[in-house]
XYZ file of C-alpha atoms in Angstrom:
736
model
C -35.810 60.286 -31.489
C -34.231 61.884 -28.404
C -36.660 59.904 -26.267
C -35.663 56.628 -27.959
C -31.990 57.453 -27.493
C -32.494 58.067 -23.764
C -34.428 54.812 -23.361
C -31.636 52.928 -25.141
C -28.972 54.519 -22.990
C -30.851 53.729 -19.778
C -31.431 50.148 -20.921
C -27.734 49.768 -21.809
C -26.688 51.024 -18.383
C -29.077 48.558 -16.714
C -27.765 45.641 -18.755
C -24.180 46.654 -18.088
C -24.925 46.900 -14.368
C -26.414 43.404 -14.387
C -23.310 42.115 -16.167
C -21.029 43.357 -13.373
C -20.909 41.507 -10.057
C -18.738 42.147 -7.023
C -16.917 39.072 -5.679
C -16.851 39.652 -1.931
C -14.811 36.649 -0.749
C -11.063 37.478 -1.054
C -10.005 33.829 -1.377
C -12.627 33.153 -4.077
C -11.494 36.305 -5.884
C -7.852 35.173 -5.766
C -8.767 31.817 -7.335
C -10.830 33.484 -10.082
C -7.956 35.830 -10.897
C -6.025 32.708 -11.895
C -8.702 30.934 -13.966
C -10.642 33.868 -15.521
C -8.306 36.891 -15.283
C -9.814 38.573 -18.335
C -13.264 38.651 -16.741
C -12.183 40.642 -13.697
C -11.587 44.299 -13.063
C -10.418 44.477 -9.485
C -13.079 42.567 -7.557
C -15.775 43.097 -10.222
C -16.675 40.096 -12.381
C -17.953 40.519 -15.934
C -20.644 37.840 -15.826
C -21.038 37.836 -19.618
C -17.360 37.290 -20.368
C -16.710 34.267 -22.575
C -14.274 32.737 -20.061
C -16.984 32.855 -17.363
C -19.647 31.277 -19.548
C -17.350 28.563 -20.947
C -15.538 27.463 -17.774
C -16.514 23.846 -17.106
C -14.140 22.842 -14.275
C -13.223 24.768 -11.116
C -10.886 23.306 -8.476
C -10.907 25.280 -5.210
C -9.764 22.394 -2.982
C -7.679 23.324 0.080
C -8.137 27.045 -0.582
C -9.466 29.574 1.923
C -12.807 30.073 0.144
C -15.668 30.706 2.598
C -18.335 32.176 0.297
C -19.121 31.208 -3.313
C -21.380 34.190 -3.975
C -21.181 34.787 -7.735
C -20.640 31.145 -8.701
C -24.124 31.045 -10.283
C -22.901 33.110 -13.237
C -20.597 30.268 -14.350
C -23.442 28.635 -16.240
C -21.217 26.187 -18.138
C -19.647 24.770 -14.973
C -20.169 21.015 -14.563
C -17.392 20.164 -12.047
C -16.762 21.974 -8.753
C -14.275 20.910 -6.069
C -14.346 22.802 -2.754
C -12.950 19.983 -0.586
C -11.070 20.984 2.556
C -12.144 24.641 2.614
C -13.942 26.744 5.286
C -16.989 27.026 2.994
C -20.262 27.322 4.956
C -22.923 27.817 2.273
C -23.848 26.104 -1.013
C -26.671 28.357 -2.181
C -26.749 29.611 -5.771
C -24.881 26.771 -7.494
C -24.705 26.773 -11.320
C -27.736 25.074 -12.919
C -25.710 22.605 -15.064
C -23.434 21.305 -12.285
C -22.871 17.533 -12.481
C -19.990 16.865 -10.066
C -19.597 18.437 -6.599
C -17.016 17.636 -3.911
C -17.662 19.560 -0.692
C -16.058 17.095 1.740
C -14.264 18.366 4.853
C -15.848 21.824 4.767
C -17.801 23.813 7.381
C -21.217 23.322 5.763
C -22.989 21.302 8.517
C -26.035 20.942 6.213
C -26.964 20.548 2.548
C -29.560 22.709 0.768
C -32.791 21.189 -0.557
C -32.302 22.845 -3.948
C -29.169 21.184 -5.267
C -28.970 21.489 -9.080
C -31.200 18.990 -10.895
C -28.270 18.074 -13.143
C -26.092 16.825 -10.239
C -24.811 13.248 -10.677
C -21.991 13.028 -8.093
C -21.861 14.471 -4.561
C -19.154 13.992 -1.924
C -20.275 15.519 1.376
C -18.100 13.418 3.697
C -16.910 14.805 7.019
C -18.979 18.012 7.195
C -20.928 17.318 10.401
C -24.227 16.316 8.760
C -26.978 15.163 11.107
C -29.550 14.696 8.339
C -29.801 14.585 4.556
C -31.943 16.800 2.301
C -35.624 15.922 1.902
C -35.442 16.425 -1.866
C -32.738 15.295 -4.249
C -31.708 15.865 -7.864
C -33.452 13.211 -9.913
C -30.244 12.134 -11.639
C -27.926 11.811 -8.625
C -25.999 8.560 -9.105
C -23.235 8.663 -6.476
C -23.457 9.951 -2.888
C -20.505 9.889 -0.494
C -21.571 10.912 3.015
C -19.160 9.076 5.298
C -17.704 10.388 8.564
C -20.738 12.458 9.536
C -23.298 12.293 12.383
C -26.213 10.701 10.517
C -28.543 8.425 12.491
C -31.370 7.463 10.084
C -31.370 6.995 6.306
C -34.643 7.589 4.479
C -35.796 9.296 1.265
C -32.591 8.569 -0.611
C -32.147 9.727 -4.233
C -34.362 7.530 -6.436
C -31.725 6.778 -9.101
C -28.793 6.326 -6.711
C -26.211 3.709 -7.714
C -23.359 4.220 -5.226
C -23.838 5.099 -1.536
C -21.076 5.506 1.059
C -22.280 6.302 4.595
C -19.534 4.610 6.608
C -18.392 6.042 9.949
C -21.692 7.585 11.024
C -24.118 6.783 13.878
C -26.795 5.183 11.692
C -29.076 2.734 13.476
C -31.800 2.492 10.817
C -31.918 2.337 7.026
C -35.587 2.581 6.060
C -35.346 1.658 2.391
C -32.734 1.449 -0.326
C -33.222 2.631 -3.929
C -33.852 -0.232 -6.329
C -31.076 1.094 -8.586
C -28.327 0.786 -5.961
C -25.165 -1.081 -7.003
C -22.785 -0.296 -4.105
C -23.614 0.184 -0.418
C -20.912 0.907 2.168
C -22.367 1.415 5.639
C -19.476 0.129 7.737
C -18.797 1.405 11.258
C -22.312 2.405 12.270
C -24.878 1.198 14.849
C -26.999 -1.006 12.593
C -28.663 -4.135 13.969
C -30.221 -5.111 10.652
C -30.547 -4.231 6.982
C -33.609 -3.629 4.785
C -34.333 -5.700 1.688
C -31.381 -5.419 -0.647
C -31.762 -4.010 -4.188
C -31.886 -6.683 -6.910
C -28.789 -5.413 -8.735
C -26.517 -4.791 -5.737
C -22.883 -5.635 -6.548
C -21.032 -4.662 -3.352
C -22.227 -4.610 0.261
C -19.934 -3.353 3.014
C -21.571 -3.465 6.437
C -18.702 -4.420 8.730
C -18.355 -3.118 12.294
C -22.042 -3.018 13.207
C -24.267 -5.241 15.380
C -26.078 -7.108 12.603
C -27.200 -10.616 13.593
C -29.187 -11.684 10.506
C -28.697 -10.895 6.834
C -31.555 -10.541 4.342
C -31.533 -12.605 1.157
C -28.530 -11.738 -0.976
C -29.158 -10.636 -4.584
C -27.825 -12.885 -7.335
C -25.631 -10.040 -8.634
C -23.635 -9.556 -5.410
C -19.869 -9.817 -5.996
C -18.415 -8.569 -2.684
C -19.780 -8.996 0.847
C -18.023 -7.389 3.840
C -19.621 -8.300 7.190
C -16.631 -8.496 9.560
C -17.153 -7.509 13.203
C -20.870 -8.194 13.532
C -23.051 -10.683 15.430
C -23.801 -13.203 12.675
C -24.211 -16.884 13.546
C -25.008 -18.122 10.036
C -25.149 -16.912 6.457
C -27.871 -17.074 3.820
C -27.220 -18.863 0.538
C -24.325 -17.218 -1.240
C -25.029 -15.854 -4.746
C -23.199 -17.397 -7.719
C -21.605 -14.048 -8.660
C -19.868 -13.639 -5.271
C -16.121 -13.092 -5.609
C -15.068 -11.825 -2.168
C -16.469 -12.762 1.258
C -15.278 -11.138 4.509
C -16.954 -12.330 7.738
C -14.138 -12.279 10.317
C -15.003 -11.685 13.984
C -18.554 -13.006 14.031
C -19.942 -16.213 15.581
C -20.639 -18.178 12.399
C -20.714 -21.933 13.078
C -20.812 -23.260 9.491
C -20.335 -21.950 5.983
C -22.800 -22.564 3.160
C -21.645 -23.909 -0.193
C -19.016 -21.599 -1.611
C -19.635 -20.192 -5.126
C -17.400 -21.477 -7.904
C -15.989 -18.030 -8.725
C -15.026 -17.040 -5.166
C -11.497 -15.558 -5.007
C -11.223 -14.327 -1.397
C -12.579 -15.832 1.822
C -11.841 -14.199 5.168
C -13.603 -16.007 8.013
C -11.221 -15.698 10.946
C -12.366 -15.530 14.581
C -15.647 -17.411 14.214
C -16.918 -20.759 15.540
C -16.146 -22.900 12.489
C -15.228 -26.555 13.014
C -14.898 -27.505 9.338
C -14.560 -26.026 5.878
C -16.582 -26.970 2.818
C -14.670 -27.694 -0.372
C -13.083 -24.510 -1.651
C -13.407 -23.521 -5.327
C -10.471 -23.621 -7.741
C -10.791 -19.845 -8.175
C -9.811 -19.090 -4.550
C -6.544 -17.146 -4.111
C -6.971 -15.899 -0.509
C -8.062 -18.052 2.441
C -8.026 -16.673 5.989
C -9.669 -18.911 8.607
C -7.527 -18.259 11.695
C -8.857 -18.640 15.228
C -11.575 -21.220 14.709
C -11.796 -24.912 15.720
C -10.966 -26.493 12.348
C -9.075 -29.821 12.533
C -8.465 -30.517 8.822
C -8.328 -28.659 5.529
C -9.681 -29.696 2.138
C -7.342 -29.798 -0.900
C -6.102 -26.318 -1.678
C -6.546 -24.728 -5.131
C -3.510 -24.217 -7.352
C -3.865 -20.421 -7.446
C -3.982 -19.833 -3.678
C -1.506 -17.110 -2.641
C -2.373 -16.678 1.061
C -3.333 -19.263 3.673
C -4.026 -18.028 7.187
C -5.033 -20.920 9.448
C -3.479 -19.919 12.776
C -5.146 -20.837 16.046
C -6.988 -23.990 14.965
C -6.718 -27.734 15.707
C -4.770 -28.780 12.612
C -2.340 -31.708 12.909
C -1.173 -31.593 9.279
C -1.429 -29.383 6.227
C -2.359 -30.512 2.728
C 0.059 -30.049 -0.168
C 0.779 -26.360 -0.576
C -0.005 -24.733 -3.957
C 2.909 -23.588 -6.096
C 1.600 -19.990 -6.105
C 1.434 -19.658 -2.295
C 3.219 -16.545 -0.998
C 2.038 -16.216 2.622
C 1.480 -19.031 5.146
C 0.338 -18.425 8.730
C -0.151 -21.693 10.625
C 1.031 -20.855 14.146
C -0.899 -21.992 17.240
C -1.744 -25.437 15.838
C -0.673 -28.970 16.947
C 1.437 -29.379 13.787
C 4.747 -31.284 13.796
C 5.825 -31.103 10.125
C 5.407 -28.846 7.131
C 4.858 -30.024 3.560
C 7.255 -28.841 0.850
C 7.323 -25.046 0.803
C 6.587 -23.387 -2.569
C 9.510 -21.626 -4.230
C 7.760 -18.251 -4.044
C 6.754 -18.399 -0.363
C 7.551 -14.959 1.069
C 6.290 -15.140 4.636
C 5.986 -18.081 7.019
C 4.742 -17.947 10.606
C 4.595 -21.303 12.412
C 5.557 -20.547 16.009
C 3.795 -22.233 18.934
C 3.560 -25.550 17.084
C 5.562 -28.777 17.269
C 7.538 -27.857 14.128
C 11.317 -27.666 14.695
C 12.786 -27.511 11.167
C 11.991 -26.556 7.583
C 11.634 -29.071 4.744
C 13.233 -26.608 2.294
C 14.177 -22.932 2.086
C 12.588 -20.790 -0.672
C 14.779 -18.208 -2.399
C 15.109 -14.595 -1.382
C 13.526 -14.767 2.063
C 14.952 -14.704 5.561
C 12.610 -16.350 8.008
C 13.109 -15.247 11.619
C 13.229 -17.397 14.729
C 10.444 -15.261 16.195
C 8.117 -16.167 13.314
C 9.150 -19.817 13.125
C 9.554 -20.652 16.800
C 13.006 -22.118 16.032
C 16.172 -21.163 14.208
C 15.584 -21.316 10.425
C 17.330 -24.630 9.743
C 16.504 -27.470 7.368
C 15.335 -30.871 8.531
C 18.338 -33.206 8.449
C 18.691 -36.540 6.674
C 16.529 -39.116 8.378
C 14.324 -36.525 10.073
C 10.673 -37.584 9.692
C 9.883 -34.069 8.437
C 12.587 -34.040 5.742
C 11.537 -34.052 2.090
C 11.262 -37.547 0.648
C 12.380 -36.508 -2.850
C 14.786 -33.602 -3.237
C 18.198 -32.256 -4.156
C 20.051 -31.541 -0.915
C 23.454 -30.085 -0.216
C 25.457 -27.326 1.387
C 26.924 -23.959 0.345
C 30.262 -23.092 1.937
C 32.948 -20.409 1.932
C 35.940 -21.967 0.187
C 38.739 -20.226 2.055
C 41.585 -21.884 0.132
C 39.759 -22.017 -3.221
C 40.352 -25.742 -3.801
C 36.697 -26.581 -4.596
C 36.401 -28.917 -1.582
C 34.766 -28.195 1.763
C 37.570 -28.617 4.256
C 37.144 -28.731 8.036
C 36.652 -25.246 9.429
C 35.353 -23.680 6.225
C 32.136 -21.858 7.226
C 28.726 -21.980 5.544
C 27.336 -19.250 3.293
C 23.898 -18.409 4.731
C 21.012 -17.486 2.437
C 22.851 -18.279 -0.801
C 20.742 -19.052 -3.875
C 21.039 -22.461 -5.555
C 19.789 -23.106 -9.088
C 18.661 -26.474 -10.427
C 18.263 -26.944 -14.198
C 16.287 -27.796 -16.219
C 13.638 -25.574 -14.758
C 15.215 -23.502 -13.555
C 14.230 -24.308 -9.963
C 15.586 -21.998 -7.283
C 16.259 -22.824 -3.661
C 17.728 -20.932 -0.732
C 20.270 -21.993 1.872
C 19.519 -21.752 5.588
C 21.708 -20.131 8.246
C 23.939 -23.231 8.149
C 24.336 -23.097 4.366
C 22.158 -26.194 3.913
C 19.617 -26.376 1.092
C 16.882 -28.774 0.017
C 14.987 -28.310 -3.239
C 11.970 -30.483 -4.061
C 12.127 -31.817 -7.635
C 10.463 -34.371 -9.887
C 12.316 -37.481 -11.001
C 15.025 -36.865 -13.598
C 18.600 -35.689 -14.115
C 19.617 -32.193 -13.057
C 22.553 -29.801 -12.931
C 23.021 -28.054 -9.568
C 25.024 -24.828 -9.144
C 25.132 -21.616 -7.145
C 24.016 -18.249 -8.446
C 26.530 -15.430 -8.844
C 27.225 -13.407 -5.670
C 28.642 -9.893 -5.604
C 32.389 -9.843 -4.807
C 32.586 -13.682 -4.858
C 33.642 -16.400 -7.312
C 32.293 -19.968 -7.488
C 35.057 -22.536 -6.951
C 33.089 -25.704 -7.739
C 31.768 -27.067 -11.023
C 28.033 -27.750 -11.460
C 26.952 -31.033 -9.874
C 25.074 -33.601 -11.974
C 22.433 -35.518 -9.998
C 19.768 -38.066 -10.880
C 16.615 -38.349 -8.783
C 14.583 -41.572 -8.724
C 11.092 -41.801 -7.162
C 11.263 -41.240 -3.408
C 15.028 -40.575 -3.431
C 17.141 -37.628 -2.301
C 20.619 -36.700 -3.537
C 22.968 -35.097 -1.006
C 26.185 -34.851 -3.032
C 26.148 -31.138 -3.922
C 28.619 -28.965 -1.981
C 28.841 -25.551 -3.656
C 31.864 -23.390 -2.856
C 32.282 -19.610 -2.986
C 35.477 -17.665 -2.439
C 35.252 -14.023 -1.484
C 37.421 -11.384 -3.113
C 39.384 -10.132 -0.101
C 39.561 -6.584 1.157
C 36.373 -5.211 -0.380
C 34.887 -2.292 1.569
C 31.513 -1.184 0.221
C 29.113 0.715 2.460
C 25.738 1.818 1.094
C 23.579 4.511 2.713
C 19.867 5.213 2.577
C 17.671 7.931 4.115
C 13.894 8.364 4.133
C 11.810 10.929 6.008
C 8.234 11.731 6.869
C 6.775 15.180 6.102
C 8.014 18.117 8.163
C 5.147 20.259 9.527
C 5.302 23.410 11.676
C 4.782 22.525 15.333
C 5.056 18.758 14.803
C 7.660 16.004 14.947
C 8.588 13.695 12.079
C 10.690 10.558 11.693
C 13.840 10.105 9.613
C 14.868 6.515 8.816
C 18.576 5.827 8.314
C 20.277 2.639 7.141
C 23.834 1.653 6.197
C 24.590 -1.745 4.628
C 28.005 -3.406 4.370
C 27.886 -4.983 0.904
C 31.629 -5.732 0.986
C 33.675 -8.744 2.062
C 35.611 -7.138 4.906
C 34.489 -5.734 8.234
C 34.121 -1.950 8.108
C 34.497 0.454 11.015
C 31.909 2.948 9.859
C 31.635 6.607 10.808
C 28.058 7.672 10.089
C 27.256 11.397 9.871
C 23.801 12.946 9.567
C 23.497 16.640 8.738
C 19.924 17.772 9.404
C 18.160 20.803 7.944
C 18.705 24.130 9.694
C 14.951 24.619 10.233
C 14.654 21.389 12.223
C 16.083 20.279 15.551
C 17.209 16.889 16.855
C 14.911 15.316 19.442
C 15.933 11.669 19.854
C 17.262 8.565 18.098
C 16.793 4.840 18.527
C 20.612 4.473 18.514
C 22.525 6.773 20.869
C 24.810 9.116 18.869
C 28.517 9.175 19.616
C 28.532 12.940 19.142
C 26.229 15.857 18.340
C 27.501 19.239 17.220
C 24.583 21.520 16.356
C 22.772 19.929 13.440
C 25.541 17.368 12.772
C 25.013 13.994 14.449
C 27.584 11.176 14.386
C 27.442 7.452 15.118
C 30.189 4.805 15.078
C 29.437 1.229 14.041
C 31.437 -1.914 13.292
C 29.748 -3.714 10.394
C 30.727 -7.259 9.382
C 29.994 -8.296 5.780
C 26.241 -8.202 4.943
C 25.395 -6.413 8.209
C 22.842 -3.570 8.229
C 22.969 -0.652 10.675
C 19.664 1.186 11.100
C 18.402 4.065 13.193
C 15.214 6.127 13.419
C 15.704 9.800 14.283
C 12.931 12.051 15.594
C 13.137 15.683 14.486
C 11.049 18.689 15.513
C 9.931 21.652 13.407
C 9.234 24.945 15.162
C 5.680 26.270 14.758
C 7.027 29.537 13.332
C 8.786 27.925 10.352
C 7.013 29.118 7.150
C 5.372 26.641 4.816
C 7.528 25.928 1.788
C 10.829 26.223 3.677
C 13.458 23.939 2.169
C 14.391 20.755 4.041
C 17.649 18.956 3.184
C 19.212 16.135 5.204
C 22.509 14.491 4.201
C 23.630 11.037 5.395
C 27.214 9.892 4.829
C 28.903 6.622 5.836
C 32.695 6.547 5.731
C 35.569 6.226 5.475
C 35.206 7.072 1.787
C 38.892 6.652 0.936
C 38.806 2.845 1.090
C 35.292 2.322 -0.268
C 34.985 0.437 -3.562
C 31.915 2.431 -4.647
C 32.020 5.727 -2.681
C 29.213 7.246 -4.777
C 26.542 5.369 -2.799
C 27.951 6.258 0.630
C 26.361 9.723 0.622
C 22.634 10.298 0.129
C 20.349 13.307 0.560
C 16.707 13.810 1.429
C 15.253 16.984 -0.103
C 11.716 18.215 0.604
C 9.947 21.238 2.080
C 7.866 22.158 5.106
C 4.194 21.403 4.454
C 0.866 22.098 6.133
C -1.888 19.604 5.408
C -0.715 16.725 3.228
C -1.747 13.382 1.815
C 0.000 10.831 4.073
C -0.154 8.129 1.388
C 1.955 9.075 -1.596
C 4.621 7.992 -4.062
C 7.664 10.211 -4.464
C 10.801 10.360 -6.573
C 13.639 12.876 -6.271
C 13.906 12.812 -10.078
C 11.947 15.751 -11.521
C 12.768 14.966 -15.164
C 15.172 12.942 -17.316
C 16.911 13.985 -20.492
C 17.284 11.691 -23.485
C 20.962 11.002 -22.742
C 20.059 9.763 -19.261
C 17.347 7.607 -20.810
C 19.814 6.032 -23.240
C 22.103 5.291 -20.282
C 19.229 3.530 -18.442
C 19.303 5.981 -15.525
C 18.227 4.665 -12.121
C 15.079 6.155 -10.550
C 14.462 5.947 -6.804
C 10.851 5.689 -5.628
C 9.529 6.005 -2.083
C 5.996 4.900 -1.221
C 4.874 6.455 2.064
C 1.824 5.239 3.939
C -0.093 6.088 7.106
C -2.979 4.336 8.824
C -5.566 7.131 9.048
C -8.331 4.738 10.115
C -9.752 4.290 13.596
C -8.055 0.999 14.540
C -4.663 -0.600 14.063
C -3.920 -2.298 10.735
C -2.708 -5.878 11.106
C -1.335 -6.119 7.562
C -0.304 -3.691 4.832
C -0.014 -4.692 1.171
C 1.312 -2.404 -1.560
C 1.031 -3.118 -5.265
C 2.695 -1.137 -8.025
C 1.973 -1.914 -11.673
C 5.156 -0.802 -13.382
C 4.645 0.942 -16.739
C 6.500 -0.065 -19.902
C 8.600 3.088 -19.473
C 10.409 1.327 -16.595
C 12.489 -1.866 -16.816
C 10.628 -4.160 -14.418
C 13.425 -6.751 -14.326
C 15.843 -4.200 -12.807
C 13.864 -3.570 -9.599
C 16.064 -3.359 -6.496
C 14.666 -3.235 -2.967
C 16.522 -0.603 -0.916
C 14.877 -0.243 2.490
C 11.621 -0.084 4.433
C 10.364 1.257 7.732
C 9.135 -2.217 8.767
C 9.975 -5.813 7.929
C 8.878 -6.117 4.302
C 8.770 -8.929 1.761
C 8.584 -8.272 -1.955
C 8.197 -10.045 -5.255
C 7.728 -9.200 -8.914
C 5.153 -11.009 -11.052
C 5.427 -9.794 -14.630
C 5.276 -6.027 -14.234
C 3.340 -6.082 -10.937
C 5.569 -5.271 -7.968
C 4.150 -6.308 -4.583
C 5.352 -5.422 -1.094
C 3.885 -7.365 1.826
C 4.152 -6.188 5.440
C 2.381 -8.992 7.349
C 1.756 -8.602 11.062
C 2.816 -4.949 10.982
C 0.204 -3.952 13.610
C 0.341 -0.352 12.416
C -1.446 1.902 14.935
C -3.994 4.454 13.792
C -2.899 8.065 13.383
C -5.047 9.358 16.246
C -3.462 6.945 18.738
C 0.134 7.269 17.529
C 0.740 9.921 14.830
C 4.395 8.977 14.250
C 4.024 5.232 14.752
C 1.166 5.095 12.241
C 3.538 5.920 9.370
C 5.782 3.772 7.197
C 7.536 3.633 3.856
C 8.990 1.405 1.128
C 12.042 2.495 -0.920
C 13.034 0.803 -4.172
C 14.918 1.722 -7.339
C 14.487 0.801 -10.983
C 16.024 1.658 -14.354
C 14.235 3.674 -17.010
C 13.426 2.022 -20.349
C 15.919 3.093 -23.012
C 13.400 3.560 -25.852
C 11.731 6.709 -24.487
C 11.901 9.938 -26.473
C 11.472 13.619 -25.706
C 7.840 14.343 -24.863
C 7.234 10.979 -23.185
C 6.301 10.877 -19.503
C 6.872 8.138 -16.917
C 3.636 7.870 -14.928
C 3.525 5.550 -11.938
C 1.265 5.156 -8.915
C 0.833 2.682 -6.068
C -2.122 0.919 -4.422
C -1.942 0.703 -0.622
C -4.158 -1.845 1.156
C -4.725 -1.665 4.917
C -6.147 -5.063 5.963
C -9.335 -5.678 3.952
C -10.146 -2.069 3.116
C -10.383 -0.690 -0.395
C -6.985 0.399 -1.704
C -5.704 3.918 -1.325
C -4.427 4.906 -4.767
C -1.615 7.432 -4.619
C -1.431 10.471 -6.816
C 0.753 9.598 -9.812
C 4.468 10.272 -9.795
C 5.275 11.832 -13.170
C 8.727 12.202 -14.708
C 8.814 13.929 -18.136
C 11.470 13.165 -20.746
C 13.145 16.125 -22.484
C 16.112 16.914 -24.687
C 19.355 17.685 -22.794
């Protein structure tokens, strides 16, 4: 019996010893002390502890973990994130692991014994020169971009998604038959192997490919920009998006009926085939095309710059962006009411047929001052309501000599309603069908309308010019509004602070503009010379007529010794406050903290939470969407979409400011910001110039209750790349 007792004791000690494991990596230990504190005694892990065996998700991203020794004991783990760590070894992974993100680590190579259960692997940007010779049988998604790969062979047999963009690949031997998505952009490929029969998306732009293999019938998106193609194979019926800019294609094949986007700029095209009714995006700039086919009703963008066009077809009602510069055009057709951007410089066009609402076209974009074509001008609309909007100085409802125009006023025609904008001379022209209409101006802040609605009747081919809409300003209104936005402050780096002050009043204001910058930052420069600087207080003086906007970009520096997490607060104030009608919006603050690494594309709100009283009062929420071009080449265009949740009142959206010239519109609950022709440099070439922002405000829905959360994110598109989806901005609702 004594012998049996001794054997049992020895066996118990052995088992207990096996159940204890020393975690040698201090950073790994610190992370485990947070997620499985009950399984640790100092640096010793109880490998049989329930919390160890049941843990299924471990996020170590951006930590200092270098060694995962001991991770094998977490046998229930199916998700492991070690992105952006100094990790240099992946041996001993848990046997049931399904999802692994090891991007931006110090690995340099992948082991040949990855867990058989693995389904997702992100190994981008780790310096890989080759891939493993054996793979888990069930691996479905492999992200291996931004490495040093040269040849692809022996890929996982069941692979469905493969990203190998930004490598040095010159040969792809064979692709798995199961593949659905292939992104091999920015490599050294001169050709592609046979494509899998079920492929849905092919991205092979920025290579030297001259001939494409047959395209599978399932293909929905084809990206082949910046290659050496001269022709295309037959396009599959499922194709929805086609990008072939900057090739040498001489003719396009028949376009599929479901195609929604066609980008074929900078080729050798002399004609276009008929375009399908489904098309909403057509970019064919810099070809030799002399005429366009009829355009589909749903088209939202037409880019036809640098061709041989002498006239444009009728423009679709949904069109938002029109680029037709560098063509021998002399007239424009009627502009759609929702047209946001228009570029027609270097043509024979000298006037606009009509002015859509809510936009301010610039002389630089147009090639002339934004004025309407006058009566009798061959480019004037044949059938329209025309008139003028004026400032009725004496309030008598009649435009007297010397009474100035009201630029950019909004005119409403009913039934419809149909909206039209006035040009810089107050003139408006609104295309309408035949019928009888009432014409009036829309309400303007701090103004009254002095004229009654005009009743007009339009016969076929006729234009009515009788409408002269008068506004009288309420005198003596001073109303300055301030806004401030800033990029992230990082130790040892500079960042930009964008300032703007708008005179929303009716009287000229002599503004004194003060900026108080955070104590941990120092002033470097400004695009507008300050009148005075006293330590961290900077002052400007500006005379602002009504509707004028003062803007300035300030460059600040953060010392390398400033600790991460240090508070950053800037305060902008525009005075004098004593005479301001709404002094509450004269002073604004920017509050953040010093950061190390950060996501340059994000959506922020200074509101951390709302209480139910604020909800009932429809509190305003400010949102800032920040973006940065982290690619390898400048971005010609930036597009931002924001699907507003039901917890926000979409109809209350107000644009506040932006780092660049921005156009915006709201369609249902989808808010879109367009920054055409932004030419945003990449972050490596110009770290500060590669950044930008959009600032808007919106009211919260009044039916939210305690426990609800406002969740909102943005999609940021740089040219034709996949969108960058920001982390969600979350605002919880609680009792007061």
